[in-house]
XYZ file of C-alpha atoms in Angstrom:
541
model
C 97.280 69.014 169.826
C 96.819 66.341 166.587
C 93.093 67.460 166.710
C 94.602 71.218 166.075
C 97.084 70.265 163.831
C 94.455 68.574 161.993
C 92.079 71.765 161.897
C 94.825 73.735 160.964
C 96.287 71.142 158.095
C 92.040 71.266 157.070
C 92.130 74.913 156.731
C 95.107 75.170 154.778
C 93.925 72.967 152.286
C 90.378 74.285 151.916
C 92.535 78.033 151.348
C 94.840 76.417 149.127
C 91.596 74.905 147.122
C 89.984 78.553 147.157
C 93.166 80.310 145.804
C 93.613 77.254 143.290
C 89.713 77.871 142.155
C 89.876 81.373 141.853
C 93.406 81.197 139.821
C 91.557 78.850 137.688
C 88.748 80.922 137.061
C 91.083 84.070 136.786
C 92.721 82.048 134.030
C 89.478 80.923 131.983
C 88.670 84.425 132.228
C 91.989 85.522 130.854
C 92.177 82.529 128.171
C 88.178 83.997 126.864
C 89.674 87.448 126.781
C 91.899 86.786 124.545
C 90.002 84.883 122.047
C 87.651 88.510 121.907
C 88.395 90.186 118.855
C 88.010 94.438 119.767
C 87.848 97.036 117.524
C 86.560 100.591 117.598
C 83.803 101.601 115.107
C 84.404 105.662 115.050
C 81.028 106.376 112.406
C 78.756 104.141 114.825
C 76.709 101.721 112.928
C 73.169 102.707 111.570
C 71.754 99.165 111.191
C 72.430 95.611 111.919
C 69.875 94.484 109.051
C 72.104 93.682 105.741
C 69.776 95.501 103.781
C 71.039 98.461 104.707
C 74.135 98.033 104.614
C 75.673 101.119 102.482
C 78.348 102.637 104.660
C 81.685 100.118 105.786
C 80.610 100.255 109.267
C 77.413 98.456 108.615
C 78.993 96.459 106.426
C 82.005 94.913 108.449
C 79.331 94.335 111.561
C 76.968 92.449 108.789
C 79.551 90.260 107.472
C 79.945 88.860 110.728
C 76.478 88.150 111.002
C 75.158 87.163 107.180
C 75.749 85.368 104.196
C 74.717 85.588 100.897
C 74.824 82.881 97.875
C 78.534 83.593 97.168
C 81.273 85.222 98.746
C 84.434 87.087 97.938
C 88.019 86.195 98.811
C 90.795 88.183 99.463
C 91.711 88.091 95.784
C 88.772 88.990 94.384
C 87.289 85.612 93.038
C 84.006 84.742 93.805
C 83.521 81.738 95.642
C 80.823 79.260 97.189
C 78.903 80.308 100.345
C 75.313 78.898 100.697
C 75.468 77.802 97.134
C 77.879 75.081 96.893
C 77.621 75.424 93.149
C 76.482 77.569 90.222
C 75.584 77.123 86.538
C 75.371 79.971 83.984
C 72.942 79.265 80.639
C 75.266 79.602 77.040
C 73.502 82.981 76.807
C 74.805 83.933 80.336
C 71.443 85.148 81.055
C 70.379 82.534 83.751
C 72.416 81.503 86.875
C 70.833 78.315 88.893
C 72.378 78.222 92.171
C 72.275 74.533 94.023
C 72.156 75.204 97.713
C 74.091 73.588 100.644
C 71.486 71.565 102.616
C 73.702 72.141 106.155
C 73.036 75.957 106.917
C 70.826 76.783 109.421
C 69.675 80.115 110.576
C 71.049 81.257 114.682
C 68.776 80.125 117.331
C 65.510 82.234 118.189
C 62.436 81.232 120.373
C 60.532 82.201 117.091
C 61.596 79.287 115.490
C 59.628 76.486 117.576
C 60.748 73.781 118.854
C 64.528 73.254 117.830
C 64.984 77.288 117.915
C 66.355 77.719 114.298
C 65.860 75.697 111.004
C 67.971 74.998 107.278
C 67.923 77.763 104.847
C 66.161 76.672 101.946
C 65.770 78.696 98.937
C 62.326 80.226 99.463
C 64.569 81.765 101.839
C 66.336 83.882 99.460
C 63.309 84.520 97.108
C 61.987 86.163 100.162
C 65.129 88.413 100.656
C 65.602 89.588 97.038
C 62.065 90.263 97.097
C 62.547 92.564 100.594
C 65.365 94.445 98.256
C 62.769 94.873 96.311
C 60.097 96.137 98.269
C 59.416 100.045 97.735
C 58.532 100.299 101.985
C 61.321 98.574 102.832
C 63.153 101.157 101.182
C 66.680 99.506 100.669
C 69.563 101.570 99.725
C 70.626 98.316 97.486
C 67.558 97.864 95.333
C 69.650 98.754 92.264
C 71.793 95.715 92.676
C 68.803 93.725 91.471
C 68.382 96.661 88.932
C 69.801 93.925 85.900
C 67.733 90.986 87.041
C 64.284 90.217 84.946
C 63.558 87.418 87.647
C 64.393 85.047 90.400
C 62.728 82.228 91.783
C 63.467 78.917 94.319
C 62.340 75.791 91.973
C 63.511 73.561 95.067
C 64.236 73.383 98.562
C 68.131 73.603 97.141
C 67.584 74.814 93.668
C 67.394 79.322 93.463
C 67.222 81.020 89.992
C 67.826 83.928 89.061
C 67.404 85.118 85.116
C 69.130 88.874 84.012
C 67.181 90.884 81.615
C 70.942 91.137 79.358
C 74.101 89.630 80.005
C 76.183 91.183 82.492
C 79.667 89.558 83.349
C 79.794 91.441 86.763
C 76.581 89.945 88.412
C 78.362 87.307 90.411
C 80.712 90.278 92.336
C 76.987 91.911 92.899
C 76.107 89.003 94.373
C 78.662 88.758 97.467
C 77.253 92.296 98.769
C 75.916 92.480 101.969
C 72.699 93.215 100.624
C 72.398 90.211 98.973
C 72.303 88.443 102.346
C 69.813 85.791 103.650
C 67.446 86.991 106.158
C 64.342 84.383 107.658
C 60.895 85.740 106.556
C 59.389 84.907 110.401
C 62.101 86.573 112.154
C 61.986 89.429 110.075
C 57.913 89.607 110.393
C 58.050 89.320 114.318
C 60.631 92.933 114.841
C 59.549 94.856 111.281
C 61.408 97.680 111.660
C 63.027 96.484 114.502
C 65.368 93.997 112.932
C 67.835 96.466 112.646
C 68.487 95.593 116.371
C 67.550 92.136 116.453
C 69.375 90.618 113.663
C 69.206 87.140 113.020
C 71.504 85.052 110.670
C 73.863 82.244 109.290
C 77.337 83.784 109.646
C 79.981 83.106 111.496
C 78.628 85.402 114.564
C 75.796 85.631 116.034
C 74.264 89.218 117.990
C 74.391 89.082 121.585
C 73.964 92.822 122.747
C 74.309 96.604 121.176
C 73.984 99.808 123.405
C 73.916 102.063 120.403
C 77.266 104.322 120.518
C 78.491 102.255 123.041
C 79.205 98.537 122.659
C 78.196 96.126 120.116
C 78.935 92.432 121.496
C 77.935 89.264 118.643
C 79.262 85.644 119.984
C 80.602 82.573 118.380
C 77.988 80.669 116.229
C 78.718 77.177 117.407
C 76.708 75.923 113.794
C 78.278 77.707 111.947
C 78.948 75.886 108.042
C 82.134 76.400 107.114
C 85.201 75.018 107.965
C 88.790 75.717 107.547
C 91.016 73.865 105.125
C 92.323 71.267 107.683
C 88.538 70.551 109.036
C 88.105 72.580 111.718
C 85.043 74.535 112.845
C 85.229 78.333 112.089
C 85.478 80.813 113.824
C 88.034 80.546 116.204
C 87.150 83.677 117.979
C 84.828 83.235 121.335
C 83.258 86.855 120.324
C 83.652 89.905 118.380
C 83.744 93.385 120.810
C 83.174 96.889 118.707
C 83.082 100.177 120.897
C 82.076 103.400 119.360
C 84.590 106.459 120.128
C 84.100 108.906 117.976
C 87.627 110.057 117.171
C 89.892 108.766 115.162
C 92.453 109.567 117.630
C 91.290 108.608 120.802
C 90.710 105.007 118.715
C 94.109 104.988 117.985
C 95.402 105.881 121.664
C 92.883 102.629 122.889
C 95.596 100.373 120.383
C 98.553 101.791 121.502
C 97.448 101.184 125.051
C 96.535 97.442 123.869
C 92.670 97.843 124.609
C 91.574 97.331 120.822
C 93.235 94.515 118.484
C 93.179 96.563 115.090
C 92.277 99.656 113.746
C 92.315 100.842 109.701
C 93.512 103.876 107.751
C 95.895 106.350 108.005
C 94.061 109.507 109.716
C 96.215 112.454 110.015
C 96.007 112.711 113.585
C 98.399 109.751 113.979
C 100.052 108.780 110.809
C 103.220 110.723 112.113
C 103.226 109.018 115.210
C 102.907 105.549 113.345
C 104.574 105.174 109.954
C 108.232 107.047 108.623
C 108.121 109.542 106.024
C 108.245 106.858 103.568
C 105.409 104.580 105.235
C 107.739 101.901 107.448
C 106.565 101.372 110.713
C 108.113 103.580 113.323
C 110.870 101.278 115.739
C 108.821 101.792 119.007
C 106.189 100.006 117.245
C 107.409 97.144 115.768
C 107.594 94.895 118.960
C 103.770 95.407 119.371
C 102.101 95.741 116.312
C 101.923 94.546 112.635
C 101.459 96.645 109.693
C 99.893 95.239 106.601
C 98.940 97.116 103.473
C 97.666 96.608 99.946
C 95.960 98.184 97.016
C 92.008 100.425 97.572
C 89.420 100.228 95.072
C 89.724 103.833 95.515
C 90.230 106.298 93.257
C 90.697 109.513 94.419
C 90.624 112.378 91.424
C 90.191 115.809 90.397
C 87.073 116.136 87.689
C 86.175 118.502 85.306
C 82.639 119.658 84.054
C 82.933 119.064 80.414
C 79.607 120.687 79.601
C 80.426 124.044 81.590
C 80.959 126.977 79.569
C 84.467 127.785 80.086
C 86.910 128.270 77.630
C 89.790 126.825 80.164
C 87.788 123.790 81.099
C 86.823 122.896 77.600
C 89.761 122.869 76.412
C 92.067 119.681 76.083
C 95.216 121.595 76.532
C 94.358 122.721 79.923
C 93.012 119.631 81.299
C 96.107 117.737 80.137
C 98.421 120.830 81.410
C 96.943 119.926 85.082
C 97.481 116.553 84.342
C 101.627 116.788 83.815
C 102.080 119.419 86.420
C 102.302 118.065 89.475
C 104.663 115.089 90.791
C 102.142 112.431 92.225
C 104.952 110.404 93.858
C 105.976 113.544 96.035
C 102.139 114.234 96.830
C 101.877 111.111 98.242
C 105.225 111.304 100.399
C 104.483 114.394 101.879
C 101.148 113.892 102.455
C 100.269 110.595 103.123
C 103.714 108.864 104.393
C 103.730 107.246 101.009
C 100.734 105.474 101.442
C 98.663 105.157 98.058
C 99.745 104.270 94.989
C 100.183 107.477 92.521
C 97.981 107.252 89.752
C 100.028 107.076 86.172
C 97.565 104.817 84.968
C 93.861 105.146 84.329
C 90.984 105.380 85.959
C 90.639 102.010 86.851
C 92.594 101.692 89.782
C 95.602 99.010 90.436
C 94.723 95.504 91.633
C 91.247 95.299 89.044
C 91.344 93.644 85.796
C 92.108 96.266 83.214
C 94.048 98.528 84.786
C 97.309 99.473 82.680
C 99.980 101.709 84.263
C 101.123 103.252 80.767
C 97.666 105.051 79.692
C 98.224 107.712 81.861
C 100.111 110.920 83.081
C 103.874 111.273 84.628
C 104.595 114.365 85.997
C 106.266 116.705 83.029
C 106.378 119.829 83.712
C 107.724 121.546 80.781
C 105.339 120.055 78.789
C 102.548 121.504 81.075
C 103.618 124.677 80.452
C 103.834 124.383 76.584
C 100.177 123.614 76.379
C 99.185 126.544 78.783
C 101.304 128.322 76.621
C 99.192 126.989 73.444
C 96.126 127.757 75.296
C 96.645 131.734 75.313
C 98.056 131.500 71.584
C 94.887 129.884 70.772
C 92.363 131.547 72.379
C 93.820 135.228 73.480
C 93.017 134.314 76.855
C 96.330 135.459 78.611
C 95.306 134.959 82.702
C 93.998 131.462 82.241
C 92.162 130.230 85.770
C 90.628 127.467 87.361
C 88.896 126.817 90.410
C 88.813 123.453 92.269
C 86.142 122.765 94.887
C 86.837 120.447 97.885
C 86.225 119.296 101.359
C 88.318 120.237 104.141
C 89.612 116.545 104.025
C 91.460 117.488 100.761
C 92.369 120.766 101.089
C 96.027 119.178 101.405
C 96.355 118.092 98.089
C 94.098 120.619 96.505
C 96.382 123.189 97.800
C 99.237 120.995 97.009
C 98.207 120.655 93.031
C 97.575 124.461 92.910
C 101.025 125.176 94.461
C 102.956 123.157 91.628
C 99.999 124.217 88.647
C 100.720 127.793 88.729
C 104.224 127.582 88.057
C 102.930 126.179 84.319
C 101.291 130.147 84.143
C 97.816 128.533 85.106
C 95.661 130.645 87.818
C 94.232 128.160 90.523
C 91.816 129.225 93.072
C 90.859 126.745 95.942
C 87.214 126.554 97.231
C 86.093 124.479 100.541
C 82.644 123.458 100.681
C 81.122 120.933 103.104
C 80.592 117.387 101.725
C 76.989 117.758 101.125
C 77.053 120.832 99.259
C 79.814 119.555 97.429
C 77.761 116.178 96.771
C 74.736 118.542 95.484
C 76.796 120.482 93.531
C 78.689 118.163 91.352
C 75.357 115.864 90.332
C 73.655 118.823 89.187
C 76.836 119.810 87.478
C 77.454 123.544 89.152
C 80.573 122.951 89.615
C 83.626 123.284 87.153
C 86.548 121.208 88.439
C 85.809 119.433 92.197
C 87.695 116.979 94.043
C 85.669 113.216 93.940
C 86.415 109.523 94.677
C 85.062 106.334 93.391
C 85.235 103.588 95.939
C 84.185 100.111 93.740
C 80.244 98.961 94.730
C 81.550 95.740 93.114
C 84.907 94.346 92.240
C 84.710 95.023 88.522
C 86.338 97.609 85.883
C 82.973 98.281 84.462
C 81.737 99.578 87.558
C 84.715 102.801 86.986
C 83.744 102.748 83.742
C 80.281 103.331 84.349
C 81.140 106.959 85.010
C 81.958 107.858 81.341
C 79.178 105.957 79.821
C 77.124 108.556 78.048
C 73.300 107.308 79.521
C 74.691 107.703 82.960
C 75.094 111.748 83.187
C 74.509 112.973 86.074
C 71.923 113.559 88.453
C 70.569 110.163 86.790
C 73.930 108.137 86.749
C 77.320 108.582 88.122
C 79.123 110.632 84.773
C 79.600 113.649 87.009
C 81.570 115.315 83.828
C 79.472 114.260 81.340
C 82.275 112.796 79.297
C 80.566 111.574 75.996
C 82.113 109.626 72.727
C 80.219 107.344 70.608
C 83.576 104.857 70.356
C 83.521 104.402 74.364
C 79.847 104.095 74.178
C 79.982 101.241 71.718
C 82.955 99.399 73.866
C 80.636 99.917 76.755
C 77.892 98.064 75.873
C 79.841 95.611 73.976
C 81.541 94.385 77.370
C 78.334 93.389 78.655
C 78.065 90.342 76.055
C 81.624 89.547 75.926
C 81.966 86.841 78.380
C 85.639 85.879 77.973
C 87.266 87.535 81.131
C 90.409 88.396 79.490
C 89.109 89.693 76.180
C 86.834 91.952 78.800
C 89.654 92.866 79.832
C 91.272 94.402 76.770
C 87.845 96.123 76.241
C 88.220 97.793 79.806
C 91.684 98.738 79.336
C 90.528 100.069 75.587
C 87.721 102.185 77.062
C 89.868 103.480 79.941
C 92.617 104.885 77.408
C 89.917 106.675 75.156
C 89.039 108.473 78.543
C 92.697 109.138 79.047
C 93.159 110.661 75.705
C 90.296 113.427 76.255
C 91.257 114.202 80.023
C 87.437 114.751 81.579
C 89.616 114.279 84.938
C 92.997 114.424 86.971
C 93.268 110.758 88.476
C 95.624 111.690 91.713
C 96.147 108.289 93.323
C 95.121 105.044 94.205
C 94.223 104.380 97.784
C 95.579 101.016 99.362
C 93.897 99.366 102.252
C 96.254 100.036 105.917
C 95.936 97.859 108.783
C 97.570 97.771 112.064
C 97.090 95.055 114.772
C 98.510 93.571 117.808
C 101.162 90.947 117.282
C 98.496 88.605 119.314
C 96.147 88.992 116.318
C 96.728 85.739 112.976
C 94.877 85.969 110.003
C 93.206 88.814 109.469
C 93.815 89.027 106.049
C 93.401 92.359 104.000
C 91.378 92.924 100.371
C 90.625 95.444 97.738
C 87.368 96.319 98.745
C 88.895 96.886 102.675
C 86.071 94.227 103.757
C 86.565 93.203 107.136
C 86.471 89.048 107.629
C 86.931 87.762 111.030
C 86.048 83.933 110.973
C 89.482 83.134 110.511
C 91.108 85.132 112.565
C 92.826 83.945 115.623
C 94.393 85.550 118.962
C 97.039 83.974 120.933
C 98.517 85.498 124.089
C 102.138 87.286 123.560
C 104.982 86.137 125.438
């Protein structure tokens, strides 16, 4: 009877020890889980190798996985990354960067015997020079386009020397494309490296079943630390799936399956956000809502070299500009998020912007100058037509609705994207819909679409705005390196394209991001880059 009792008593322990092991493992399991950061990638992801990394997709997966000499923060300021330090020459032509001596590249057999090594600056001599290379074929060759010459004088010593000043080059810099790649690694895959991407950042690549999963782990080398010492990141891994619809992507975060997603799509912005762009009550227990200005400008442009009495003249193109009400536009049709555009061109949160050089909504006054126009010219049906994608018909139809009641004919035209794109850079179309999303956190880079040597196909002056005074600014900014006399000059230059009305600035686009209440510190920028090393998930009572 003891011997049973003692069997039995055995048993029950060794059970007890099983359920205890497998609860522990359950929880480990659980506890990893929720220190994997998900998110869905609806445009897939063409390539994991930084120099080619054009669209957002690419480049949110690439800043996980590179770094380049400097890096941008949330507020726009350039900051340390690989070079701990930087020194500009008096005539702000050379920059000598001093390298951190601590970075090393993630592990690969390749590398020998300790499976990685330290960056050194030969290192980036080699990827500029990739940028570079005409069969590498880089999308971001022109970012190097100012630059006479770089070379590494040192292990920890990289310079680079500009053909002209240019006040800008340090926000050129922190672009993906800029990133570090190793020379050996790069060699052994060729093309290849799109897939096999090795790094410094913060991630490293584990596995990617193109349109299906992309899985990159913690870098346990990683450099940086946070502000109280502590390794970064704090995630275990970074999860991105691939649906390819913005609102299946957005059913997968209701459900809790993905920790974030970005943008307001019209398939769901209803279901999310009030008229007025508050998060609806059934979603505040569950998710966070954070939101802040686009380097975006969205805007309606006009040809000024096309042979039309109503787009050449100024009372017309300032007529569209007072008659329509921007704030209602973007109530109605985006929940009130974006910023309506009664400044410039330069949009809100860059250096230069001022909200008093442009157009309020005055509608009288819009219909005085149509008015002038058919005094003037004996025209008495004025018309315009605007070209646009089907993603804009909204407001296009929206504008026309409130433009004809100045006496002002409007006619709508939907044309695919890449026609569209065609069409305006070989200028055959009058007015057309357009955005300019910043390549680099500086007012010169909006500017650079009114500078006279840039007309389109060549540059990006799709109207081929020209005047000698804005010309002369232009160029002028480049060797004023005092940031807030710049400053003046870019606010200067934006009113003189304000005056003349080449375009009809609609709004400025803000950054939206939801995520999980379990998701701390994913912080939101101007340029909508996506930075996950500080990010943290805890588990939600």
């Amino acid at each position: 009877m003891i011997k049973k009792q003692a069997l039995l008593l055995l048993l029950l322990n060794c059970f007890t020890a099983i359920v205890l092991c497998i609860s522990c493992n359950s929880n480990q399991k659980n506890n990893r889980d929720y220190l994997v950061f998900k998110y869905n990638e609806h445009k897939n992801i063409g390539s994991l190798d930084p120099a080619f990394s054009k669209d957002i997709a690419d480049i949110w997966a690439t800043n996980q996985l590179f770094n380049g000499l400097v890096q941008m923060d949330d507020d726009m300021q350039v900051l340390p990354c690989i070079a701990k330090h930087w020194t500009i020459s008096e005539d702000a032509l050379t920059y000598n960067f001093i390298l951190r001596n601590d970075v090393k590249f993630h592990k690969h057999n390749h590398f020998g015997k300790d499976s990685t090594r330290t960056v050194v600056a030969k290192d980036f001599e080699y990827s500029l020079n990739r940028l570079l290379n005409k069969q590498v074929a880089s999308p971001g060759s022109w970012v190097l386009n100012k630059v006479d010459h770089f070379k590494a004088i040192n292990d920890t010593l990289f310079q680079i020397t500009l053909k002209q000043p240019f006040p800008a080059f340090l926000g050129l810099l922190t672009m993906k494309y800029c990133s570090v790649v190793p020379k050996e690694i790069v060699e052994l895959y060729g093309s290849d490296f799109r897939s096999n991407p090795i790094g410094t950042g913060p991630f490293k690549f584990k596995r990617w079943e193109e349109n299906i999963k992309l899985v990159f782990r913690k870098n346990e080398n990683y450099f940086e630390k946070d502000l109280n010492g502590n390794q970064l990141p704090y995630l275990e891994a970074v999860a991105i799936t691939f649906l390819p619809d913005k609102q299946s992507e957005f059913l997968q975060f209701a459900q809790g399956n993905i920790d974030f997603v970005s943008g307001l799509d019209a398939s769901y912005k209803d279901e999310i956000l009030t008229a007025d762009g508050k998060l609806r009550d059934i979603y505040k227990s569950d998710v966070n809502m954070i939101r802040g200005p686009y380097l975006n400008t969205e805007y309606l442009a006009f040809y000024m070299d096309a042979e039309v009495s109503e787009i050449q003249s100024e009372y017309i193109r300032k007529s569209v500009n007072f008659g329509f009400d921007r704030n209602k536009m973007m109530i109605y049709l985006r929940n009130g998020i974006g910023i309506p555009a009664n400044g410039g061109f330069i949009p809100k949160g860059l250096p230069g912007y001022d909200e008093s050089i442009g157009f309020r909504y005055q509608p009288e006054k819009a219909k005085a100058l149509v008015s002038k126009f058919k005094t003037e010219t004996g025209i008495e049906s004025p018309e315009i037509n605007i070209t646009t994608t089907s993603n804009y018909l909204s407001f296009c139809e929206y504008i026309q609705r409130e433009i004809q009641k100045t006496g002002l004919q409007v006619n709508v035209d939907v044309i695919p994207a890449a026609t569209l794109k065609d069409a305006k850079a070989n200028g055959k179309l009058n007015m057309f819909r357009a955005s300019w999303v910043a390549d680099y956190p500086d007012a010169e880079n909006y500017l650079s679409l009114y500078y006279s040597k840039n007309f389109a196909p060549n540059g990006p002056n799709y109207t081929h705005f020209k005047s000698d005074t804005f010309d002369a600014l232009y160029e002028q900014a480049f060797t004023e390196t005092n940031t807030e006399n710049r400053k003046l000059l870019y606010t200067k230059m934006d009113s003189l394209v304000m005056q003349k009305a080449p375009v009809v600035v609609m709004f400025y686009d803000e950054v939206v991001r939801f995520t999980r209440k379990e998701v701390e510190n994913l912080g939101i920028n101007p340029t909508n880059l996506l930075d996950l090393k500080q990010v943290k998930k805890t588990k939600k009572d």
